[in-house]
mmCIF file of C-alpha atoms and ligand atoms in Angstrom:
data_model
loop_
_atom_site.group_PDB
_atom_site.id
_atom_site.type_symbol
_atom_site.label_atom_id
_atom_site.label_comp_id
_atom_site.label_asym_id
_atom_site.label_seq_id
_atom_site.Cartn_x
_atom_site.Cartn_y
_atom_site.Cartn_z
ATOM 1 C CA MET A 1 4.187 -17.987 -22.420
ATOM 2 C CA GLY A 2 1.338 -17.489 -24.862
ATOM 3 C CA ILE A 3 -1.153 -14.676 -24.541
ATOM 4 C CA LYS A 4 -4.699 -15.961 -24.252
ATOM 5 C CA GLN A 5 -6.698 -15.147 -27.363
ATOM 6 C CA ARG A 6 -10.374 -14.510 -26.779
ATOM 7 C CA SER A 7 -13.274 -13.254 -28.747
ATOM 8 C CA ASN A 8 -13.841 -9.700 -27.627
ATOM 9 C CA ALA A 9 -17.491 -9.588 -28.559
ATOM 10 C CA GLY A 10 -19.084 -7.346 -25.971
ATOM 11 C CA ALA A 11 -15.729 -6.117 -24.644
ATOM 12 C CA ARG A 12 -15.907 -2.514 -23.422
ATOM 13 C CA PRO A 13 -13.069 -0.126 -24.143
ATOM 14 C CA VAL A 14 -10.752 0.805 -21.294
ATOM 15 C CA PRO A 15 -8.303 3.724 -21.690
ATOM 16 C CA GLY A 16 -4.865 2.496 -22.809
ATOM 17 C CA ALA A 17 -6.139 -0.905 -23.926
ATOM 18 C CA SER A 18 -5.735 -2.465 -27.360
ATOM 19 C CA PRO A 19 -8.101 -1.533 -30.205
ATOM 20 C CA ALA A 20 -11.247 -3.471 -31.062
ATOM 21 C CA GLY A 21 -10.500 -6.769 -32.788
ATOM 22 C CA ALA A 22 -7.414 -7.514 -30.681
ATOM 23 C CA ALA A 23 -7.045 -10.052 -27.852
ATOM 24 C CA THR A 24 -9.041 -9.463 -24.706
ATOM 25 C CA MET A 25 -8.713 -10.208 -21.003
ATOM 26 C CA ARG A 26 -10.920 -10.333 -17.925
ATOM 27 C CA ALA A 27 -10.618 -7.367 -15.581
ATOM 28 C CA ALA A 28 -12.349 -5.559 -12.740
ATOM 29 C CA VAL A 29 -13.523 -2.361 -14.399
ATOM 30 C CA GLN A 30 -15.132 0.838 -13.174
ATOM 31 C CA HIS A 31 -16.658 3.459 -15.456
ATOM 32 C CA ARG A 32 -17.461 5.924 -12.668
ATOM 33 C CA TYR A 33 -16.342 6.726 -9.140
ATOM 34 C CA GLY A 34 -18.357 5.161 -6.364
ATOM 35 C CA PRO A 35 -18.653 2.384 -3.774
ATOM 36 C CA PRO A 36 -17.321 -1.125 -4.516
ATOM 37 C CA SER A 37 -20.537 -1.953 -6.398
ATOM 38 C CA VAL A 38 -19.291 0.231 -9.305
ATOM 39 C CA LEU A 39 -16.794 -2.532 -10.113
ATOM 40 C CA GLU A 40 -17.829 -4.909 -12.885
ATOM 41 C CA SER A 41 -16.076 -8.036 -14.034
ATOM 42 C CA SER A 42 -15.665 -7.360 -17.796
ATOM 43 C CA GLU A 43 -13.881 -8.470 -20.934
ATOM 44 C CA VAL A 44 -11.645 -5.626 -22.072
ATOM 45 C CA GLY A 45 -8.917 -5.153 -24.647
ATOM 46 C CA LEU A 46 -5.461 -6.388 -23.722
ATOM 47 C CA PRO A 47 -3.166 -3.450 -22.810
ATOM 48 C CA LEU A 48 -0.455 -2.684 -25.339
ATOM 49 C CA PRO A 49 3.086 -2.501 -23.917
ATOM 50 C CA GLY A 50 5.153 0.512 -25.020
ATOM 51 C CA ARG A 51 8.886 0.271 -25.833
ATOM 52 C CA GLY A 52 9.948 0.300 -22.177
ATOM 53 C CA ASP A 53 7.007 -1.710 -20.833
ATOM 54 C CA VAL A 54 6.413 -5.293 -19.846
ATOM 55 C CA LEU A 55 3.137 -7.137 -20.307
ATOM 56 C CA VAL A 56 2.702 -9.160 -17.108
ATOM 57 C CA GLN A 57 0.302 -12.068 -16.817
ATOM 58 C CA VAL A 58 -1.039 -11.268 -13.362
ATOM 59 C CA ASP A 59 -1.153 -14.117 -10.848
ATOM 60 C CA ALA A 60 -1.975 -11.976 -7.819
ATOM 61 C CA ALA A 61 -2.620 -8.302 -7.040
ATOM 62 C CA SER A 62 -2.935 -6.728 -3.608
ATOM 63 C CA VAL A 63 -5.208 -3.848 -2.646
ATOM 64 C CA HIS A 64 -4.731 -1.154 0.005
ATOM 65 C CA PRO A 65 -6.627 1.886 1.320
ATOM 66 C CA GLY A 66 -5.264 4.090 -1.500
ATOM 67 C CA ASP A 67 -6.966 1.841 -4.079
ATOM 68 C CA TYR A 68 -10.213 2.304 -2.157
ATOM 69 C CA PHE A 69 -9.866 6.111 -2.213
ATOM 70 C CA VAL A 70 -9.164 6.092 -5.968
ATOM 71 C CA MET A 71 -12.135 3.768 -6.640
ATOM 72 C CA THR A 72 -14.550 5.955 -4.677
ATOM 73 C CA GLY A 73 -13.033 9.240 -5.877
ATOM 74 C CA GLU A 74 -13.077 10.373 -2.257
ATOM 75 C CA PRO A 75 -11.561 12.442 -0.876
ATOM 76 C CA TYR A 76 -12.430 14.496 -3.958
ATOM 77 C CA VAL A 77 -8.875 15.813 -4.103
ATOM 78 C CA VAL A 78 -7.773 12.423 -5.543
ATOM 79 C CA ARG A 79 -9.753 13.265 -8.690
ATOM 80 C CA LEU A 80 -7.192 15.941 -9.566
ATOM 81 C CA ALA A 81 -4.703 13.134 -10.151
ATOM 82 C CA PHE A 82 -6.989 10.300 -11.313
ATOM 83 C CA GLY A 83 -9.599 12.034 -13.486
ATOM 84 C CA LEU A 84 -12.039 14.825 -12.618
ATOM 85 C CA ARG A 85 -15.339 13.324 -13.835
ATOM 86 C CA ARG A 86 -14.481 9.640 -14.043
ATOM 87 C CA PRO A 87 -11.406 7.492 -13.313
ATOM 88 C CA ARG A 88 -8.820 7.956 -16.056
ATOM 89 C CA HIS A 89 -7.769 4.296 -15.724
ATOM 90 C CA GLY A 90 -10.808 2.063 -15.720
ATOM 91 C CA ILE A 91 -8.988 -0.786 -13.957
ATOM 92 C CA PRO A 92 -8.163 -0.313 -10.257
ATOM 93 C CA GLY A 93 -5.173 -1.734 -8.394
ATOM 94 C CA ARG A 94 -1.482 -0.891 -8.222
ATOM 95 C CA ASP A 95 0.516 -3.834 -6.830
ATOM 96 C CA LEU A 96 1.006 -7.125 -8.662
ATOM 97 C CA ALA A 97 3.018 -10.308 -9.053
ATOM 98 C CA GLY A 98 3.032 -12.553 -12.086
ATOM 99 C CA VAL A 99 4.908 -13.798 -15.104
ATOM 100 C CA VAL A 100 6.340 -11.753 -17.965
ATOM 101 C CA ALA A 101 4.220 -12.470 -21.059
ATOM 102 C CA ALA A 102 5.870 -10.048 -23.487
ATOM 103 C CA VAL A 103 8.385 -7.189 -23.374
ATOM 104 C CA GLY A 104 8.650 -3.890 -25.263
ATOM 105 C CA LYS A 105 11.474 -3.293 -27.768
ATOM 106 C CA ASP A 106 13.735 -1.472 -25.304
ATOM 107 C CA VAL A 107 13.434 -3.978 -22.448
ATOM 108 C CA THR A 108 16.545 -6.131 -22.099
ATOM 109 C CA ALA A 109 16.600 -7.024 -18.376
ATOM 110 C CA LEU A 110 13.444 -9.152 -18.398
ATOM 111 C CA ARG A 111 12.286 -12.019 -20.623
ATOM 112 C CA PRO A 112 9.001 -13.851 -21.138
ATOM 113 C CA GLY A 113 8.606 -16.430 -18.392
ATOM 114 C CA ASP A 114 10.364 -14.385 -15.662
ATOM 115 C CA GLU A 115 8.480 -14.245 -12.361
ATOM 116 C CA VAL A 116 8.221 -10.614 -11.240
ATOM 117 C CA PHE A 117 6.521 -8.340 -8.734
ATOM 118 C CA GLY A 118 6.072 -4.588 -8.688
ATOM 119 C CA TRP A 119 3.600 -1.804 -9.285
ATOM 120 C CA SER A 120 1.743 -0.131 -12.131
ATOM 121 C CA THR A 121 -0.310 3.039 -12.294
ATOM 122 C CA ALA A 122 -2.399 1.618 -15.141
ATOM 123 C CA GLY A 123 -4.419 -0.976 -13.185
ATOM 124 C CA THR A 124 -3.571 -4.469 -11.945
ATOM 125 C CA LEU A 125 -6.923 -6.108 -11.139
ATOM 126 C CA ALA A 126 -6.894 -7.931 -14.468
ATOM 127 C CA GLU A 127 -5.474 -10.984 -16.182
ATOM 128 C CA TYR A 128 -2.725 -8.834 -17.718
ATOM 129 C CA ALA A 129 -1.137 -5.519 -16.801
ATOM 130 C CA CYS A 130 1.201 -3.235 -18.637
ATOM 131 C CA VAL A 131 4.076 -2.206 -16.365
ATOM 132 C CA PRO A 132 7.166 -0.041 -16.972
ATOM 133 C CA ALA A 133 10.146 -2.446 -16.755
ATOM 134 C CA ASP A 134 11.690 -0.221 -14.057
ATOM 135 C CA ASN A 135 8.745 -0.978 -11.731
ATOM 136 C CA LEU A 136 9.454 -4.718 -11.653
ATOM 137 C CA VAL A 137 11.944 -6.963 -9.858
ATOM 138 C CA SER A 138 12.334 -10.738 -9.640
ATOM 139 C CA VAL A 139 10.297 -12.621 -7.040
ATOM 140 C CA PRO A 140 12.647 -13.990 -4.318
ATOM 141 C CA ALA A 141 12.804 -17.807 -4.391
ATOM 142 C CA ASN A 142 11.318 -18.167 -0.894
ATOM 143 C CA LEU A 143 8.214 -16.121 -1.721
ATOM 144 C CA SER A 144 4.890 -17.236 -3.208
ATOM 145 C CA VAL A 145 3.223 -14.982 -5.787
ATOM 146 C CA VAL A 146 0.529 -14.107 -3.231
ATOM 147 C CA ASP A 147 3.214 -13.010 -0.759
ATOM 148 C CA ALA A 148 5.084 -11.076 -3.459
ATOM 149 C CA ALA A 149 1.954 -9.228 -4.618
ATOM 150 C CA ALA A 150 1.353 -8.099 -1.031
ATOM 151 C CA VAL A 151 4.639 -6.232 -0.827
ATOM 152 C CA PRO A 152 5.149 -3.215 -3.110
ATOM 153 C CA THR A 153 3.164 -0.159 -1.953
ATOM 154 C CA SER A 154 2.728 -0.961 1.742
ATOM 155 C CA ALA A 155 6.289 -2.163 2.297
ATOM 156 C CA MET A 156 7.856 0.675 0.278
ATOM 157 C CA THR A 157 5.813 3.136 2.361
ATOM 158 C CA ALA A 158 7.062 1.559 5.603
ATOM 159 C CA LEU A 159 10.662 1.464 4.334
ATOM 160 C CA GLN A 160 10.684 5.056 3.117
ATOM 161 C CA ALA A 161 9.004 6.338 6.300
ATOM 162 C CA LEU A 162 11.453 4.635 8.654
ATOM 163 C CA ARG A 163 14.674 4.897 6.644
ATOM 164 C CA ASP A 164 14.347 8.102 4.591
ATOM 165 C CA ILE A 165 11.991 10.261 6.643
ATOM 166 C CA ALA A 166 12.784 9.200 10.233
ATOM 167 C CA ASN A 167 16.351 7.962 9.640
ATOM 168 C CA VAL A 168 15.847 5.159 12.198
ATOM 169 C CA ARG A 169 19.091 4.031 13.835
ATOM 170 C CA PRO A 170 19.913 0.979 15.996
ATOM 171 C CA GLY A 171 18.803 1.377 19.610
ATOM 172 C CA GLN A 172 16.168 4.037 18.893
ATOM 173 C CA THR A 173 12.668 3.556 20.222
ATOM 174 C CA VAL A 174 10.043 3.352 17.452
ATOM 175 C CA LEU A 175 6.272 3.226 17.962
ATOM 176 C CA VAL A 176 4.039 2.048 15.100
ATOM 177 C CA THR A 177 0.264 2.534 15.240
ATOM 178 C CA GLY A 178 -1.902 0.317 13.058
ATOM 179 C CA ALA A 179 0.847 -2.271 13.630
ATOM 180 C CA SER A 180 -1.485 -5.039 12.433
ATOM 181 C CA GLY A 181 -2.342 -3.268 9.151
ATOM 182 C CA GLY A 182 -0.741 -3.401 5.698
ATOM 183 C CA VAL A 183 1.846 -0.670 6.301
ATOM 184 C CA GLY A 184 2.211 -1.319 10.041
ATOM 185 C CA SER A 185 2.926 -5.058 9.738
ATOM 186 C CA PHE A 186 5.845 -4.261 7.416
ATOM 187 C CA ALA A 187 6.951 -1.283 9.530
ATOM 188 C CA VAL A 188 7.296 -3.356 12.721
ATOM 189 C CA GLN A 189 9.532 -5.871 10.918
ATOM 190 C CA ILE A 190 11.604 -3.256 9.057
ATOM 191 C CA ALA A 191 12.185 -1.204 12.243
ATOM 192 C CA LYS A 192 13.367 -4.407 13.953
ATOM 193 C CA ALA A 193 15.669 -5.133 10.987
ATOM 194 C CA PHE A 194 17.143 -1.624 11.509
ATOM 195 C CA GLY A 195 17.924 -2.525 15.139
ATOM 196 C CA ALA A 196 15.253 -0.379 16.801
ATOM 197 C CA GLU A 197 13.319 -1.174 19.971
ATOM 198 C CA VAL A 198 9.804 -1.447 18.567
ATOM 199 C CA THR A 199 6.400 -0.875 20.135
ATOM 200 C CA GLY A 200 3.318 -1.856 18.119
ATOM 201 C CA VAL A 201 -0.140 -0.428 18.809
ATOM 202 C CA CYS A 202 -3.066 -2.681 17.882
ATOM 203 C CA SER A 203 -6.346 -4.112 19.199
ATOM 204 C CA THR A 204 -6.644 -7.129 21.502
ATOM 205 C CA ARG A 205 -7.259 -9.614 18.680
ATOM 206 C CA ASN A 206 -3.972 -8.621 17.012
ATOM 207 C CA VAL A 207 -1.636 -8.553 20.026
ATOM 208 C CA ASP A 208 -0.200 -12.030 19.312
ATOM 209 C CA LEU A 209 0.281 -11.232 15.618
ATOM 210 C CA VAL A 210 2.201 -8.015 16.334
ATOM 211 C CA ARG A 211 4.379 -9.838 18.868
ATOM 212 C CA LEU A 212 5.058 -12.537 16.250
ATOM 213 C CA LEU A 213 6.180 -9.816 13.836
ATOM 214 C CA GLY A 214 8.935 -9.014 16.331
ATOM 215 C CA ALA A 215 7.585 -6.075 18.345
ATOM 216 C CA ASP A 216 9.408 -5.764 21.687
ATOM 217 C CA HIS A 217 6.332 -4.190 23.279
ATOM 218 C CA VAL A 218 2.677 -4.195 22.287
ATOM 219 C CA VAL A 219 0.114 -1.596 23.362
ATOM 220 C CA ASP A 220 -3.494 -2.756 23.135
ATOM 221 C CA TYR A 221 -5.310 0.451 22.225
ATOM 222 C CA THR A 222 -8.600 -0.849 23.591
ATOM 223 C CA ARG A 223 -7.021 -0.824 27.062
ATOM 224 C CA THR A 224 -4.188 1.718 26.989
ATOM 225 C CA ASP A 225 -3.814 5.087 25.293
ATOM 226 C CA PHE A 226 -0.130 5.302 24.343
ATOM 227 C CA THR A 227 -0.264 9.116 24.457
ATOM 228 C CA ARG A 228 -1.131 8.991 28.173
ATOM 229 C CA THR A 229 1.729 6.814 29.422
ATOM 230 C CA GLU A 230 5.133 8.033 30.645
ATOM 231 C CA LYS A 231 6.941 6.385 27.731
ATOM 232 C CA ARG A 232 8.555 8.648 25.085
ATOM 233 C CA TYR A 233 9.588 7.496 21.610
ATOM 234 C CA ASP A 234 12.312 8.678 19.210
ATOM 235 C CA VAL A 235 10.109 7.875 16.216
ATOM 236 C CA ILE A 236 6.347 7.466 15.876
ATOM 237 C CA LEU A 237 4.888 6.162 12.610
ATOM 238 C CA ASP A 238 1.207 6.980 13.071
ATOM 239 C CA ASN A 239 -0.690 4.976 10.445
ATOM 240 C CA VAL A 240 -4.052 5.592 12.107
ATOM 241 C CA GLU A 241 -4.030 9.141 13.552
ATOM 242 C CA ALA A 242 -6.794 8.210 15.984
ATOM 243 C CA GLN A 243 -5.506 10.808 18.477
ATOM 244 C CA PRO A 244 -4.951 14.524 17.880
ATOM 245 C CA LEU A 245 -1.471 15.632 16.816
ATOM 246 C CA ALA A 246 -0.901 17.441 20.139
ATOM 247 C CA ALA A 247 -1.575 14.243 22.106
ATOM 248 C CA VAL A 248 0.719 12.120 19.915
ATOM 249 C CA ARG A 249 3.495 14.730 20.274
ATOM 250 C CA ARG A 250 3.390 14.212 24.037
ATOM 251 C CA ALA A 251 4.591 10.641 23.436
ATOM 252 C CA LEU A 252 7.547 11.883 21.360
ATOM 253 C CA THR A 253 11.011 12.742 22.768
ATOM 254 C CA PRO A 254 11.864 16.497 22.598
ATOM 255 C CA THR A 255 13.744 15.967 19.309
ATOM 256 C CA GLY A 256 11.796 12.939 18.094
ATOM 257 C CA THR A 257 10.237 12.407 14.661
ATOM 258 C CA LEU A 258 6.508 11.910 14.084
ATOM 259 C CA ILE A 259 5.242 10.721 10.720
ATOM 260 C CA PRO A 260 1.458 11.222 10.510
ATOM 261 C CA ASN A 261 0.630 8.661 7.823
ATOM 262 C CA SER A 262 -3.107 8.104 7.640
ATOM 263 C CA GLY A 263 -4.706 8.755 4.265
ATOM 264 C CA ARG A 264 -8.147 8.887 5.846
ATOM 265 C CA GLY A 265 -9.922 12.180 6.501
ATOM 266 C CA GLY A 266 -12.638 14.548 5.303
ATOM 267 C CA ARG A 267 -14.657 14.079 2.125
ATOM 268 C CA TRP A 268 -13.019 16.900 0.181
ATOM 269 C CA LEU A 269 -9.395 17.082 1.252
ATOM 270 C CA GLY A 270 -8.784 13.811 3.114
ATOM 271 C CA PRO A 271 -5.694 14.162 5.314
ATOM 272 C CA LEU A 272 -4.544 17.466 3.728
ATOM 273 C CA GLY A 273 -5.723 19.664 6.642
ATOM 274 C CA ARG A 274 -3.743 17.549 9.112
ATOM 275 C CA ILE A 275 -0.710 17.558 6.819
ATOM 276 C CA VAL A 276 -0.714 21.371 6.596
ATOM 277 C CA LYS A 277 -1.120 21.642 10.380
ATOM 278 C CA ALA A 278 1.829 19.294 10.969
ATOM 279 C CA ARG A 279 4.010 21.233 8.508
ATOM 280 C CA VAL A 280 3.157 24.588 10.118
ATOM 281 C CA LEU A 281 3.769 23.278 13.655
ATOM 282 C CA SER A 282 7.038 21.684 12.586
ATOM 283 C CA GLY A 283 8.591 25.150 12.169
ATOM 284 C CA SER A 284 8.036 26.040 15.826
ATOM 285 C CA THR A 285 9.274 22.911 17.627
ATOM 286 C CA ARG A 286 12.449 20.829 17.893
ATOM 287 C CA GLN A 287 10.303 17.793 17.225
ATOM 288 C CA GLN A 288 10.187 16.758 13.572
ATOM 289 C CA LEU A 289 6.631 16.421 12.217
ATOM 290 C CA LYS A 290 6.979 14.882 8.781
ATOM 291 C CA PRO A 291 3.968 13.744 6.771
ATOM 292 C CA PHE A 292 5.132 12.328 3.437
ATOM 293 C CA LEU A 293 3.946 10.711 0.234
ATOM 294 C CA SER A 294 5.592 7.402 -0.635
ATOM 295 C CA VAL A 295 7.019 6.997 -4.121
ATOM 296 C CA GLY A 296 7.490 3.778 -6.073
ATOM 297 C CA LYS A 297 11.236 3.151 -6.476
ATOM 298 C CA ARG A 298 12.818 0.063 -8.030
ATOM 299 C CA GLN A 299 15.854 0.336 -5.759
ATOM 300 C CA ASP A 300 13.581 0.197 -2.701
ATOM 301 C CA LEU A 301 11.803 -2.867 -4.046
ATOM 302 C CA LEU A 302 15.223 -4.503 -4.501
ATOM 303 C CA THR A 303 16.089 -3.607 -0.873
ATOM 304 C CA LEU A 304 12.803 -5.195 0.217
ATOM 305 C CA ALA A 305 13.474 -8.259 -1.955
ATOM 306 C CA ASP A 306 16.723 -8.732 0.024
ATOM 307 C CA LEU A 307 14.926 -8.360 3.372
ATOM 308 C CA LEU A 308 12.327 -10.877 2.162
ATOM 309 C CA ALA A 309 14.918 -13.316 0.824
ATOM 310 C CA THR A 310 16.732 -13.349 4.189
ATOM 311 C CA GLY A 311 13.458 -13.800 6.079
ATOM 312 C CA GLN A 312 13.862 -10.509 7.994
ATOM 313 C CA VAL A 313 10.546 -9.369 6.560
ATOM 314 C CA MET A 314 7.570 -11.525 5.605
ATOM 315 C CA PRO A 315 4.168 -10.309 4.387
ATOM 316 C CA VAL A 316 1.123 -11.065 6.516
ATOM 317 C CA ILE A 317 -1.760 -12.186 4.330
ATOM 318 C CA ASP A 318 -5.181 -11.599 5.837
ATOM 319 C CA ARG A 319 -7.515 -12.730 3.060
ATOM 320 C CA THR A 320 -7.404 -13.685 -0.587
ATOM 321 C CA TYR A 321 -10.248 -13.046 -3.047
ATOM 322 C CA SER A 322 -10.799 -14.071 -6.665
ATOM 323 C CA LEU A 323 -10.827 -11.455 -9.431
ATOM 324 C CA ASP A 324 -14.625 -11.704 -9.583
ATOM 325 C CA GLU A 325 -14.695 -10.784 -5.871
ATOM 326 C CA ALA A 326 -12.631 -7.605 -6.326
ATOM 327 C CA ALA A 327 -15.503 -5.463 -4.993
ATOM 328 C CA ASP A 328 -15.582 -7.508 -1.765
ATOM 329 C CA ALA A 329 -11.811 -7.153 -1.390
ATOM 330 C CA LEU A 330 -11.986 -3.375 -1.731
ATOM 331 C CA ARG A 331 -15.002 -3.179 0.593
ATOM 332 C CA TYR A 332 -13.017 -5.078 3.228
ATOM 333 C CA VAL A 333 -9.914 -2.893 2.866
ATOM 334 C CA GLY A 334 -12.043 0.251 2.927
ATOM 335 C CA ALA A 335 -13.512 -0.732 6.293
ATOM 336 C CA GLY A 336 -10.045 -0.279 7.833
ATOM 337 C CA HIS A 337 -9.701 -3.522 9.812
ATOM 338 C CA ALA A 338 -7.446 -5.635 7.597
ATOM 339 C CA ARG A 339 -4.849 -7.760 9.408
ATOM 340 C CA GLY A 340 -1.881 -7.382 7.100
ATOM 341 C CA LYS A 341 -2.600 -7.531 3.392
ATOM 342 C CA VAL A 342 -5.561 -8.380 1.178
ATOM 343 C CA VAL A 343 -4.686 -10.122 -2.088
ATOM 344 C CA ILE A 344 -6.682 -10.894 -5.215
ATOM 345 C CA THR A 345 -5.636 -14.041 -7.037
ATOM 346 C CA VAL A 346 -6.234 -14.098 -10.776
HETATM 347 N N1 NAP B 401 2.138 8.265 3.044
HETATM 348 C C1 NAP B 401 1.837 7.483 2.026
HETATM 349 O O1 NAP B 401 2.278 7.702 0.897
HETATM 350 C C2 NAP B 401 0.959 6.268 2.262
HETATM 351 C C3 NAP B 401 1.102 5.148 1.431
HETATM 352 C C4 NAP B 401 0.305 4.023 1.696
HETATM 353 C C5 NAP B 401 -0.625 4.054 2.722
HETATM 354 N N2 NAP B 401 -0.751 5.201 3.466
HETATM 355 C C6 NAP B 401 -1.744 5.252 4.551
HETATM 356 O O2 NAP B 401 -1.300 4.423 5.595
HETATM 357 C C7 NAP B 401 -2.419 4.078 6.393
HETATM 358 C C8 NAP B 401 -2.269 2.633 6.816
HETATM 359 O O3 NAP B 401 -2.517 1.791 5.713
HETATM 360 P P1 NAP B 401 -2.776 0.228 5.894
HETATM 361 O O4 NAP B 401 -2.641 -0.391 4.568
HETATM 362 O O5 NAP B 401 -1.912 -0.252 6.985
HETATM 363 O O6 NAP B 401 -4.332 -0.049 6.253
HETATM 364 P P2 NAP B 401 -5.392 0.446 7.307
HETATM 365 O O7 NAP B 401 -6.692 0.041 6.810
HETATM 366 O O8 NAP B 401 -5.281 1.869 7.553
HETATM 367 O O9 NAP B 401 -5.006 -0.306 8.677
HETATM 368 C C9 NAP B 401 -5.740 -1.349 9.158
HETATM 369 C C10 NAP B 401 -5.234 -1.719 10.550
HETATM 370 O O10 NAP B 401 -5.295 -0.615 11.462
HETATM 371 C C11 NAP B 401 -5.709 -1.126 12.731
HETATM 372 N N3 NAP B 401 -6.300 -0.073 13.541
HETATM 373 C C12 NAP B 401 -7.512 0.520 13.385
HETATM 374 N N4 NAP B 401 -7.693 1.461 14.344
HETATM 375 C C13 NAP B 401 -6.570 1.458 15.110
HETATM 376 C C14 NAP B 401 -6.135 2.217 16.241
HETATM 377 N N5 NAP B 401 -6.893 3.162 16.792
HETATM 378 N N6 NAP B 401 -4.904 1.968 16.752
HETATM 379 C C15 NAP B 401 -4.111 1.009 16.225
HETATM 380 N N7 NAP B 401 -4.479 0.246 15.159
HETATM 381 C C16 NAP B 401 -5.687 0.477 14.601
HETATM 382 C C17 NAP B 401 -6.699 -2.217 12.362
HETATM 383 O O11 NAP B 401 -6.795 -3.188 13.390
HETATM 384 P P3 NAP B 401 -8.163 -3.318 14.241
HETATM 385 O O12 NAP B 401 -9.277 -3.338 13.257
HETATM 386 O O13 NAP B 401 -8.022 -4.582 14.998
HETATM 387 O O14 NAP B 401 -8.173 -2.129 15.123
HETATM 388 C C18 NAP B 401 -6.066 -2.829 11.108
HETATM 389 O O15 NAP B 401 -5.231 -3.936 11.399
HETATM 390 C C19 NAP B 401 -3.663 4.336 5.539
HETATM 391 O O16 NAP B 401 -4.421 5.402 6.073
HETATM 392 C C20 NAP B 401 -3.103 4.696 4.175
HETATM 393 O O17 NAP B 401 -3.894 5.627 3.499
HETATM 394 C C21 NAP B 401 0.021 6.283 3.278
#
């Protein structure tokens, strides 16, 4: 697999990219925080893989609400991690699927030509991305690159929430809000794979989709407020947090587990106020209130690859956009009404 050589006349430097005079690539680039219009389609230097890195030729990259928060720099608290005045990495995006173009000296498990999917913290909305080898696994044979790119962050979040935080066991009742969204569409399928009785909460237009994903029961939130029914759940994965914590707790069994999982919130602190409240309350009740931050783990991506290979889990693709339409993709995800995943094909 050859790396495309281009003239880099006019290429603008991006942190971590190769020096002037080297090969270039097309990328969605932002030089400041702001709305999707801050994204430009630019020629930038090709990233240089370190000893343990892989240079991936990106075929597809998915975007999720976290990418929107990092692009806008809001809530402002994200700037502590991603750059105070401007984004430290000029290229947005985290999830990707593609083909190995080159490997660093220490990488033995992957070779040029391998089809891989995974995640990178150095930007994926580009023709190439530099990825630590440990963040990549092989694409299952039954999966397209678009499907594979849709998986990493959203599916790992769903897996970690249900398996590690809630410890879901067969026969338990699990309610998932935002069941038609990126995290929720994976969560419904993973909870079913764990043997739970699953209820998905979504709007009327998504009822059929959530049923197709395997939900035993579907609550249409435009007609029914799940916090006001008699039904109690062992586990609630609340991806939306449209109702106050106290109301959601009423729908939980006395020793049930609630994972408040929405990243949305105020301009400064985002969901942090709600997270602190849940943690404080957790000390005074037998119910478990457990907000968490998902972490990229290769082993979890391998677990998901198995679930995908056996057809127990399949990504739902809402829309695909071209790299030049990256701003539209992020605008759409930011609006909060995606049905499954939004993928950019490169
Ligand atoms: N803890 C972590 O580390 C972590 C990691 C990743 C993501 N997250 C968070 O997880 C949340 C979910 O992410 P996502 O990718 O699934 O995207 P999302 O944009 O939050 O979800 C979109 C979906 O939510 C549905 N929805 C909107 N309002 C609803 C309501 N009141 N009740 C039920 N469904 C509703 C929408 O359907 P309609 O438009 O039809 O209503 C749409 O299908 C985000 O807030 C994200 O920040 C957390």
